Tab-separated table of C-alpha atoms in Angstrom:
chain	number	residue	atom	x	y	z
A	11	UNK	CA	36.361	99.123	63.176
A	12	UNK	CA	33.417	101.473	63.350
A	13	UNK	CA	32.563	103.307	66.589
A	14	UNK	CA	29.180	104.990	66.891
A	15	UNK	CA	29.031	107.636	69.637
A	16	UNK	CA	25.592	108.627	70.986
A	17	UNK	CA	25.212	111.817	73.066
A	18	UNK	CA	22.160	113.075	74.959
A	19	UNK	CA	21.395	116.037	77.155
A	20	UNK	CA	23.567	119.086	76.624
A	21	UNK	CA	26.766	120.298	75.032
A	22	UNK	CA	28.566	118.931	78.091
A	23	UNK	CA	28.160	115.392	76.793
A	24	UNK	CA	29.607	116.270	73.426
A	25	UNK	CA	32.663	118.067	74.820
A	26	UNK	CA	33.315	115.329	77.396
A	27	UNK	CA	33.349	112.549	74.783
A	28	UNK	CA	35.360	114.407	72.213
A	29	UNK	CA	38.780	113.290	73.454
A	30	UNK	CA	37.813	109.645	73.320
A	31	UNK	CA	36.220	110.001	69.889
A	32	UNK	CA	39.355	111.709	68.533
A	33	UNK	CA	41.518	108.956	70.087
A	34	UNK	CA	39.434	106.347	68.268
A	35	UNK	CA	39.937	108.162	64.953
A	36	UNK	CA	43.661	108.597	65.641
A	37	UNK	CA	43.906	104.856	66.148
A	38	UNK	CA	42.699	104.363	62.592
A	39	UNK	CA	39.020	103.579	63.223
A	40	UNK	CA	35.902	105.168	61.773
A	41	UNK	CA	33.742	107.403	63.980
A	42	UNK	CA	30.236	108.839	63.759
A	43	UNK	CA	28.584	110.936	66.448
A	44	UNK	CA	24.778	110.766	66.548
A	45	UNK	CA	23.006	113.401	68.520
A	46	UNK	CA	19.905	115.609	68.659
A	47	UNK	CA	19.577	118.736	66.541
A	48	UNK	CA	20.290	121.188	69.391
A	49	UNK	CA	23.760	119.591	69.897
A	50	UNK	CA	24.843	119.013	66.311
A	51	UNK	CA	26.621	122.398	66.195
A	52	UNK	CA	28.815	121.329	69.134
A	53	UNK	CA	29.798	118.130	67.263
A	54	UNK	CA	30.733	120.164	64.214
A	55	UNK	CA	32.706	122.678	66.318
A	56	UNK	CA	34.980	120.004	67.776
A	57	UNK	CA	35.784	118.538	64.378
A	58	UNK	CA	33.845	115.271	64.486
A	59	UNK	CA	31.522	113.791	61.855
A	60	UNK	CA	28.013	114.264	63.225
A	61	UNK	CA	24.571	112.963	62.317
A	62	UNK	CA	21.338	114.507	63.585
A	63	UNK	CA	18.792	111.928	64.771
A	64	UNK	CA	16.082	114.469	65.487
A	65	UNK	CA	12.865	112.986	64.066
A	66	UNK	CA	9.323	114.336	64.070
A	67	UNK	CA	8.611	112.413	67.282
A	68	UNK	CA	11.659	113.753	69.107
A	69	UNK	CA	10.884	117.292	67.931
A	70	UNK	CA	7.479	116.917	69.531
A	71	UNK	CA	9.131	115.746	72.715
A	72	UNK	CA	11.666	118.609	72.749
A	73	UNK	CA	8.760	121.036	72.383
A	74	UNK	CA	7.325	119.798	75.704
A	75	UNK	CA	10.352	120.796	77.798
A	76	UNK	CA	11.544	124.255	78.730
A	77	UNK	CA	15.177	123.474	78.039
A	78	UNK	CA	17.241	120.494	76.816
A	79	UNK	CA	18.938	120.608	80.200
A	80	UNK	CA	15.706	119.496	81.826
A	81	UNK	CA	16.323	116.074	80.264
A	82	UNK	CA	19.619	115.661	82.101
A	83	UNK	CA	17.952	115.510	85.477
A	84	UNK	CA	14.778	113.533	84.781
A	85	UNK	CA	14.931	109.826	84.091
A	86	UNK	CA	11.415	109.879	82.689
A	87	UNK	CA	12.331	112.551	80.122
A	88	UNK	CA	15.512	110.723	79.161
A	89	UNK	CA	13.574	107.473	78.760
A	90	UNK	CA	11.003	109.128	76.526
A	91	UNK	CA	13.782	110.737	74.504
A	92	UNK	CA	15.537	107.413	74.048
A	93	UNK	CA	12.323	105.809	72.817
A	94	UNK	CA	11.779	108.653	70.368
A	95	UNK	CA	15.247	108.174	68.831
A	96	UNK	CA	15.272	104.399	68.401
A	97	UNK	CA	13.698	104.324	64.945
A	98	UNK	CA	16.165	106.902	63.576
A	99	UNK	CA	19.120	105.129	65.214
A	100	UNK	CA	18.093	101.759	63.833
A	101	UNK	CA	18.009	103.214	60.322
A	102	UNK	CA	21.368	104.833	60.899
A	103	UNK	CA	22.823	101.539	62.073
A	104	UNK	CA	21.528	99.807	58.975
A	105	UNK	CA	23.208	102.373	56.712
A	106	UNK	CA	26.415	102.554	58.796
A	107	UNK	CA	26.936	99.300	60.745
A	108	UNK	CA	28.834	99.977	63.993
A	109	UNK	CA	31.171	97.433	65.651
A	110	UNK	CA	31.031	99.293	69.024
A	111	UNK	CA	28.471	101.749	70.407
A	112	UNK	CA	29.615	104.368	72.935
A	113	UNK	CA	26.896	106.196	74.794
A	114	UNK	CA	27.003	109.196	77.086
A	115	UNK	CA	25.918	108.375	80.610
A	116	UNK	CA	22.246	109.230	80.007
A	117	UNK	CA	21.965	107.984	76.432
A	118	UNK	CA	19.715	105.036	77.145
A	119	UNK	CA	19.160	104.449	73.474
A	120	UNK	CA	22.826	103.432	73.156
A	121	UNK	CA	22.376	100.304	75.224
A	122	UNK	CA	19.148	99.354	73.450
A	123	UNK	CA	20.708	99.818	70.029
A	124	UNK	CA	23.806	97.817	71.037
A	125	UNK	CA	21.576	94.981	72.318
A	126	UNK	CA	19.591	94.956	69.060
A	127	UNK	CA	22.797	94.932	66.952
A	128	UNK	CA	24.586	92.494	69.280
A	129	UNK	CA	27.650	94.731	69.489
A	130	UNK	CA	29.605	95.880	72.549
A	131	UNK	CA	28.154	98.797	74.522
A	132	UNK	CA	30.401	101.321	76.299
A	133	UNK	CA	28.898	103.753	78.794
A	134	UNK	CA	30.819	107.011	79.136
A	135	UNK	CA	30.434	108.771	82.519
A	136	UNK	CA	31.351	112.256	81.411
A	137	UNK	CA	31.167	114.352	84.558
A	138	UNK	CA	31.012	114.360	88.358
A	139	UNK	CA	28.292	113.155	90.596
A	140	UNK	CA	25.738	111.955	88.030
A	141	UNK	CA	22.964	110.301	90.119
A	142	UNK	CA	22.678	107.256	87.934
A	143	UNK	CA	21.350	105.080	90.727
A	144	UNK	CA	18.372	107.395	90.953
A	145	UNK	CA	17.867	108.113	87.247
A	146	UNK	CA	18.370	104.616	85.776
A	147	UNK	CA	15.335	102.956	87.410
A	148	UNK	CA	13.018	105.758	86.313
A	149	UNK	CA	14.357	105.584	82.762
A	150	UNK	CA	13.929	101.816	82.772
A	151	UNK	CA	10.314	102.232	83.868
A	152	UNK	CA	9.628	104.663	81.097
A	153	UNK	CA	11.329	102.331	78.566
A	154	UNK	CA	9.473	99.221	79.726
A	155	UNK	CA	7.520	98.758	76.468
A	156	UNK	CA	10.699	99.041	74.371
A	157	UNK	CA	12.569	96.657	76.710
A	158	UNK	CA	9.714	94.134	76.618
A	159	UNK	CA	9.526	94.176	72.805
A	160	UNK	CA	13.212	93.356	72.657
A	161	UNK	CA	13.017	90.605	75.263
A	162	UNK	CA	15.015	92.545	77.817
A	163	UNK	CA	14.264	92.382	81.519
A	164	UNK	CA	15.974	95.686	82.238
A	165	UNK	CA	18.419	98.249	80.892
A	166	UNK	CA	21.270	96.501	78.960
A	167	UNK	CA	24.437	96.273	81.019
A	168	UNK	CA	27.439	97.975	79.442
A	169	UNK	CA	30.439	95.927	78.432
A	170	UNK	CA	32.667	98.716	79.710
A	171	UNK	CA	32.069	101.797	81.875
A	172	UNK	CA	34.460	104.710	81.377
A	173	UNK	CA	34.628	107.366	84.116
A	174	UNK	CA	36.626	110.620	83.898
A	175	UNK	CA	36.105	111.664	87.544
A	176	UNK	CA	39.132	112.051	89.835
A	177	UNK	CA	39.177	108.886	92.021
A	178	UNK	CA	38.820	110.966	95.216
A	179	UNK	CA	35.578	112.491	93.992
A	180	UNK	CA	34.026	109.418	92.328
A	181	UNK	CA	30.498	108.737	93.568
A	182	UNK	CA	30.839	104.969	93.660
A	183	UNK	CA	34.268	103.336	93.241
A	184	UNK	CA	32.769	100.280	91.446
A	185	UNK	CA	35.258	97.582	90.418
A	186	UNK	CA	33.901	97.482	86.865
A	187	UNK	CA	34.629	101.140	86.154
A	188	UNK	CA	37.539	101.875	83.853
A	189	UNK	CA	39.042	105.305	84.695
A	190	UNK	CA	40.146	107.703	81.952
A	191	UNK	CA	42.019	110.980	82.081
A	192	UNK	CA	39.781	113.969	81.417
A	193	UNK	CA	40.958	116.073	78.501
A	194	UNK	CA	39.312	119.512	78.430
A	195	UNK	CA	37.659	120.217	75.103
A	196	UNK	CA	35.809	123.336	73.954
A	197	UNK	CA	35.329	125.518	70.858
A	198	UNK	CA	38.525	127.377	69.948
A	199	UNK	CA	39.434	130.893	68.863
A	200	UNK	CA	42.637	132.487	67.604
A	201	UNK	CA	44.745	133.112	70.704
A	202	UNK	CA	46.623	136.205	71.815
A	203	UNK	CA	49.715	135.912	73.999
A	204	UNK	CA	47.929	136.782	77.229
A	205	UNK	CA	45.644	133.741	76.911
A	206	UNK	CA	48.475	131.184	77.316
A	207	UNK	CA	50.816	133.114	79.627
A	208	UNK	CA	50.433	134.105	83.279
A	209	UNK	CA	50.308	137.792	84.159
A	210	UNK	CA	53.685	138.683	85.728
A	211	UNK	CA	53.626	139.553	89.400
A	212	UNK	CA	49.861	139.240	89.976
A	213	UNK	CA	47.157	136.645	90.339
A	214	UNK	CA	44.540	135.933	87.665
A	215	UNK	CA	40.880	135.083	88.395
A	216	UNK	CA	38.658	133.374	85.868
A	217	UNK	CA	34.896	134.132	86.043
A	218	UNK	CA	32.408	132.188	83.973
A	219	UNK	CA	28.868	130.847	84.108
A	220	UNK	CA	29.023	128.816	80.898
A	221	UNK	CA	26.775	129.433	77.917
A	222	UNK	CA	23.346	128.757	79.363
A	223	UNK	CA	23.272	129.850	83.023
A	224	UNK	CA	23.375	133.501	84.037
A	225	UNK	CA	25.300	133.762	87.283
A	226	UNK	CA	25.309	137.589	87.569
A	227	UNK	CA	23.737	140.436	85.617
A	228	UNK	CA	26.034	142.952	83.939
A	229	UNK	CA	26.238	145.541	86.710
A	230	UNK	CA	26.810	142.932	89.397
A	231	UNK	CA	29.433	141.204	87.286
A	232	UNK	CA	31.212	144.526	87.042
A	233	UNK	CA	30.941	144.852	90.808
A	234	UNK	CA	32.607	141.442	91.328
A	235	UNK	CA	35.347	142.275	88.812
A	236	UNK	CA	36.023	145.602	90.507
A	237	UNK	CA	36.424	144.036	93.944
A	238	UNK	CA	38.927	141.535	92.542
A	239	UNK	CA	41.007	144.056	90.622
A	240	UNK	CA	41.059	146.177	93.804
A	241	UNK	CA	43.198	143.478	95.462
A	242	UNK	CA	45.562	143.373	92.500
A	243	UNK	CA	44.077	140.498	90.478
A	244	UNK	CA	43.663	140.402	86.712
A	245	UNK	CA	40.133	139.302	85.850
A	246	UNK	CA	39.285	137.107	82.850
A	247	UNK	CA	35.535	136.667	82.176
A	248	UNK	CA	34.646	133.850	79.814
A	249	UNK	CA	31.224	134.809	78.447
A	250	UNK	CA	29.065	134.750	75.336
A	251	UNK	CA	29.032	137.794	73.072
A	252	UNK	CA	25.734	139.100	74.468
A	253	UNK	CA	27.121	139.178	78.039
A	254	UNK	CA	30.327	140.915	76.860
A	255	UNK	CA	28.261	143.579	75.133
A	256	UNK	CA	26.148	144.122	78.245
A	257	UNK	CA	29.288	144.328	80.366
A	258	UNK	CA	30.539	147.203	78.207
A	259	UNK	CA	34.000	148.752	78.071
A	260	UNK	CA	36.673	147.045	80.166
A	261	UNK	CA	39.629	148.310	82.111
A	262	UNK	CA	43.142	147.183	81.288
A	263	UNK	CA	43.031	144.495	83.985
A	264	UNK	CA	39.671	142.997	82.901
A	265	UNK	CA	39.212	140.853	79.799
A	266	UNK	CA	35.800	139.508	78.657
A	267	UNK	CA	34.603	137.456	75.713
A	268	UNK	CA	34.659	133.916	74.358
A	269	UNK	CA	37.715	132.336	75.916
A	270	UNK	CA	38.894	128.692	75.484
A	271	UNK	CA	38.956	127.343	79.019
A	272	UNK	CA	41.400	124.521	78.166
A	273	UNK	CA	44.057	127.120	77.381
A	274	UNK	CA	43.251	129.880	79.846
A	275	UNK	CA	42.375	127.877	82.953
A	276	UNK	CA	45.985	126.672	83.583
A	277	UNK	CA	47.145	130.312	83.655
A	278	UNK	CA	44.712	131.227	86.483
A	279	UNK	CA	44.985	131.200	90.287
A	280	UNK	CA	41.235	130.904	90.943
A	281	UNK	CA	37.995	130.188	89.045
A	282	UNK	CA	34.616	131.585	90.082
A	283	UNK	CA	31.682	129.893	88.380
A	284	UNK	CA	28.281	128.151	88.648
A	285	UNK	CA	29.448	124.543	88.906
A	286	UNK	CA	28.677	123.424	85.359
A	287	UNK	CA	30.202	120.069	84.558
A	288	UNK	CA	32.363	121.183	81.624
A	289	UNK	CA	33.706	124.205	83.499
A	290	UNK	CA	34.314	122.248	86.668
A	291	UNK	CA	36.237	119.458	84.996
A	292	UNK	CA	38.353	121.869	82.910
A	293	UNK	CA	39.298	123.743	86.085
A	294	UNK	CA	40.032	120.519	87.998
A	295	UNK	CA	42.320	119.366	85.212
A	296	UNK	CA	44.131	122.716	85.376
A	297	UNK	CA	44.716	122.340	89.167
A	298	UNK	CA	42.959	125.596	90.048
A	299	UNK	CA	40.874	126.195	93.238
A	300	UNK	CA	37.278	127.197	92.731
A	301	UNK	CA	34.467	129.345	94.174
A	302	UNK	CA	31.156	127.852	93.060
A	303	UNK	CA	27.640	129.215	93.349
A	304	UNK	CA	25.489	126.278	92.220
A	305	UNK	CA	21.989	126.947	90.810
A	306	UNK	CA	20.542	123.396	90.985
A	307	UNK	CA	20.740	120.025	92.678
A	308	UNK	CA	23.375	118.507	90.416
A	309	UNK	CA	25.685	121.507	90.476
A	310	UNK	CA	25.315	121.604	94.281
A	311	UNK	CA	26.464	117.976	94.409
A	312	UNK	CA	29.518	118.884	92.284
A	313	UNK	CA	30.285	121.960	94.429
A	314	UNK	CA	29.897	120.034	97.725
A	315	UNK	CA	32.235	117.276	96.551
A	316	UNK	CA	34.945	119.750	95.677
A	317	UNK	CA	34.411	121.780	98.853
A	318	UNK	CA	34.573	118.673	101.046
A	319	UNK	CA	37.866	117.810	99.423
A	320	UNK	CA	39.208	121.282	100.189
A	321	UNK	CA	39.670	122.397	96.575
A	322	UNK	CA	36.720	124.805	96.470
A	323	UNK	CA	34.254	126.855	98.491
A	324	UNK	CA	30.505	126.639	97.854
A	325	UNK	CA	28.664	129.994	97.941
A	326	UNK	CA	25.036	129.250	98.609
A	327	UNK	CA	23.072	132.376	97.789
A	328	UNK	CA	19.786	131.357	96.089
A	329	UNK	CA	17.783	134.228	97.629
A	330	UNK	CA	20.341	136.980	97.471
A	331	UNK	CA	20.207	139.915	95.141
A	332	UNK	CA	22.840	139.929	92.397
A	333	UNK	CA	24.872	142.666	94.049
A	334	UNK	CA	24.886	140.746	97.360
A	335	UNK	CA	25.982	137.546	95.583
A	336	UNK	CA	28.776	139.512	93.947
A	337	UNK	CA	30.019	140.578	97.365
A	338	UNK	CA	29.860	137.031	98.706
A	339	UNK	CA	31.827	135.702	95.733
A	340	UNK	CA	34.414	138.440	96.085
A	341	UNK	CA	34.879	137.663	99.774
A	342	UNK	CA	35.363	133.948	99.084
A	343	UNK	CA	37.745	134.768	96.265
A	344	UNK	CA	39.917	136.857	98.517
A	345	UNK	CA	39.960	134.039	101.039
A	346	UNK	CA	41.056	131.397	98.532
A	347	UNK	CA	43.714	133.616	96.975
A	348	UNK	CA	45.192	134.162	100.412
A	349	UNK	CA	44.975	130.559	101.664
A	350	UNK	CA	47.291	128.266	99.651
A	351	UNK	CA	45.720	125.093	101.091
A	352	UNK	CA	42.995	125.290	98.491
A	353	UNK	CA	45.544	125.461	95.668
A	354	UNK	CA	47.392	122.425	97.081
A	355	UNK	CA	44.194	120.383	97.168
A	356	UNK	CA	43.273	121.504	93.631
A	357	UNK	CA	46.696	120.480	92.400
A	358	UNK	CA	46.269	117.104	94.104
A	359	UNK	CA	43.111	116.528	92.087
A	360	UNK	CA	44.832	117.510	88.867
A	361	UNK	CA	47.605	115.043	89.664
A	362	UNK	CA	45.010	112.290	90.122
A	363	UNK	CA	43.539	113.005	86.715
A	364	UNK	CA	46.957	113.163	85.075
A	365	UNK	CA	47.755	109.678	86.442
A	366	UNK	CA	44.708	108.050	84.907
A	367	UNK	CA	44.844	106.055	81.649
A	368	UNK	CA	44.718	108.223	78.538
A	369	UNK	CA	41.926	108.088	75.931
A	370	UNK	CA	44.370	106.148	73.727
A	371	UNK	CA	44.691	103.526	76.498
A	372	UNK	CA	40.911	103.240	76.637
A	373	UNK	CA	40.714	102.790	72.873
A	374	UNK	CA	42.991	99.753	73.134
A	375	UNK	CA	40.693	98.346	75.800
A	376	UNK	CA	37.591	98.963	73.624
A	377	UNK	CA	39.277	97.246	70.654
A	378	UNK	CA	39.273	93.971	72.635
A	379	UNK	CA	35.514	94.027	73.346
A	380	UNK	CA	34.459	92.463	70.070
A	381	UNK	CA	36.681	89.445	70.641
A	382	UNK	CA	34.508	88.364	73.598
A	383	UNK	CA	31.249	88.257	71.605
């Protein structure tokens, strides 16, 4: 069988769907991942065959937004983006005829293409607290002309919804949702021994703000690291090269650079970050408590869900100077390292994820979809 994966929004959607795409290939099926030009490098990095569907019309659309991340939180933008990709996707589906189409949660073109091809449509909910109930109606309104031309009264309903959220944090425990274990995926690097072993006799704190958000400037990042090493912790800062260069020389108990979270997170006792979906899910899967300083509405929803469960603390500091935020994060970090209740709750969430069906289990479920058509 042929499975066409469609991703939209940010690198998060690519990394979140990678485990399922690899499981499909490992089951002996063919896979293609179709995405927009800004994300094609992520597809290549995780070892999947990728096709860019960026056309002249979608390039014009991308030029109207400040960042691709803007499209993740606006149904109107996502609807426009879906409309702009339909022609390219239809041509792709003529050249490479899919038997099943798997779309990321906000890839509205996936459902439209599946309806046009009369093949099963799988919607992949790739991270926590996506406000689909708010975004879907706006996207449907924006897509009204495309829906009307295809004789559709609304957005096509998926044949299967896959959700990687821990059950305790799921926004809506709908009966038609098929849970799947989250498998952390990210670009890799050659590993040194410290990256997969715990430091003997001391705690380790992971600090990261992903690849797009800047949580702290260099001097304030050093301030946070210094306060953590002062209480005996080793500090690991996962950061792009430009941030590592700005940080400068490190002490023996501070490491900074590109660090694969899937390997390093399980060796840590605490993670301090901005609440990005990929980071959060990787840390949840590792069973590590979190200090989160969320920069926007969606990351605040993620942070609040974890904090309410007792596996994290939310540091709300939108108007504080960087050095003040560093002090707040350091204080929360010391609190969580000293209070083992947070670690117990984090480990409970990790156990929930580990008990969910594997991507291979979900592949077997998807294989049955074509028999019902």
